[in-house]
Amino acid sequence: MSIEFYQNNADEFFTGTVNVDMTNIYQRFTKNISPNALILDAGCGSGRDSKAFIDMGYQVDAFDASSELVVRASSYTGLDVKLALFDDVTAIEQYDAIWCCASLLHVAEADLPITLDKLAIALKSNGTWYVSFKYGDSQREKDGRMFTDMNEENLSKLVASIPAIKIEATWITEDNRPDRQEKWLNAILIKV
């Protein structure tokens, strides 16, 4: 359902997200990431964040589930963005950091533990992992997309089910897009 939305609305989504200023989030995410680290942008959308990390000097692998967004993100970033689902991640301790900005929120709540476990396996020890969800505690469908909203309590329960992953910090932000009034739950996770 959500993939079809992005297939059909790729231009609008790209235009609406590619220039959003995420500097405040990047600073929190990158503070403990070494120069030249390898970051996985999982569910990269427009490629905005991949490009920002490349511009900061990091190495980046990126994927998205929408072939239309893969084309746009590849063109925008110069990366060979892969067409893939979270379930396709097979790497083992390959990434120094993982970035899941507004992407895991499209995974059904029942599937999140398995999805997070796959990503945790791909992350190196002491690796940093950013996740964000729309703030709330429901599963819902809106405009052809499925959303799993998250609050601090539910995120704590979810992360507790993933061996070796700990929450370093959570915080709530307003949507950085000027036409949105939504709140977001952000978290930095660490693999111990």
PDB file of C-alpha atoms in Angstrom, residues 109 136-138 149-160 185:
ATOM      1  CA  GLU A 109       3.795  -2.976  14.224  1.00  0.00           C
ATOM      2  CA  GLY A 136       1.514   8.475  18.795  1.00  0.00           C
ATOM      3  CA  ASP A 137       0.505   4.947  19.646  1.00  0.00           C
ATOM      4  CA  SER A 138      -1.630   3.681  16.788  1.00  0.00           C
ATOM      5  CA  ASP A 149       3.079   5.653  15.157  1.00  0.00           C
ATOM      6  CA  MET A 150       5.354   5.387  18.178  1.00  0.00           C
ATOM      7  CA  ASN A 151       5.708   6.928  21.622  1.00  0.00           C
ATOM      8  CA  GLU A 152       8.540   6.564  24.139  1.00  0.00           C
ATOM      9  CA  GLU A 153       6.933   3.656  26.004  1.00  0.00           C
ATOM     10  CA  ASN A 154       6.246   1.609  22.881  1.00  0.00           C
ATOM     11  CA  LEU A 155       9.707   2.326  21.483  1.00  0.00           C
ATOM     12  CA  SER A 156      11.285   1.181  24.764  1.00  0.00           C
ATOM     13  CA  LYS A 157       9.344  -2.093  24.591  1.00  0.00           C
ATOM     14  CA  LEU A 158      10.292  -2.592  20.956  1.00  0.00           C
ATOM     15  CA  VAL A 159      13.997  -1.933  21.492  1.00  0.00           C
ATOM     16  CA  ALA A 160      14.047  -4.158  24.589  1.00  0.00           C
ATOM     17  CA  LEU A 185       9.547  10.813  18.004  1.00  0.00           C
TER      18      LEU A 185
END
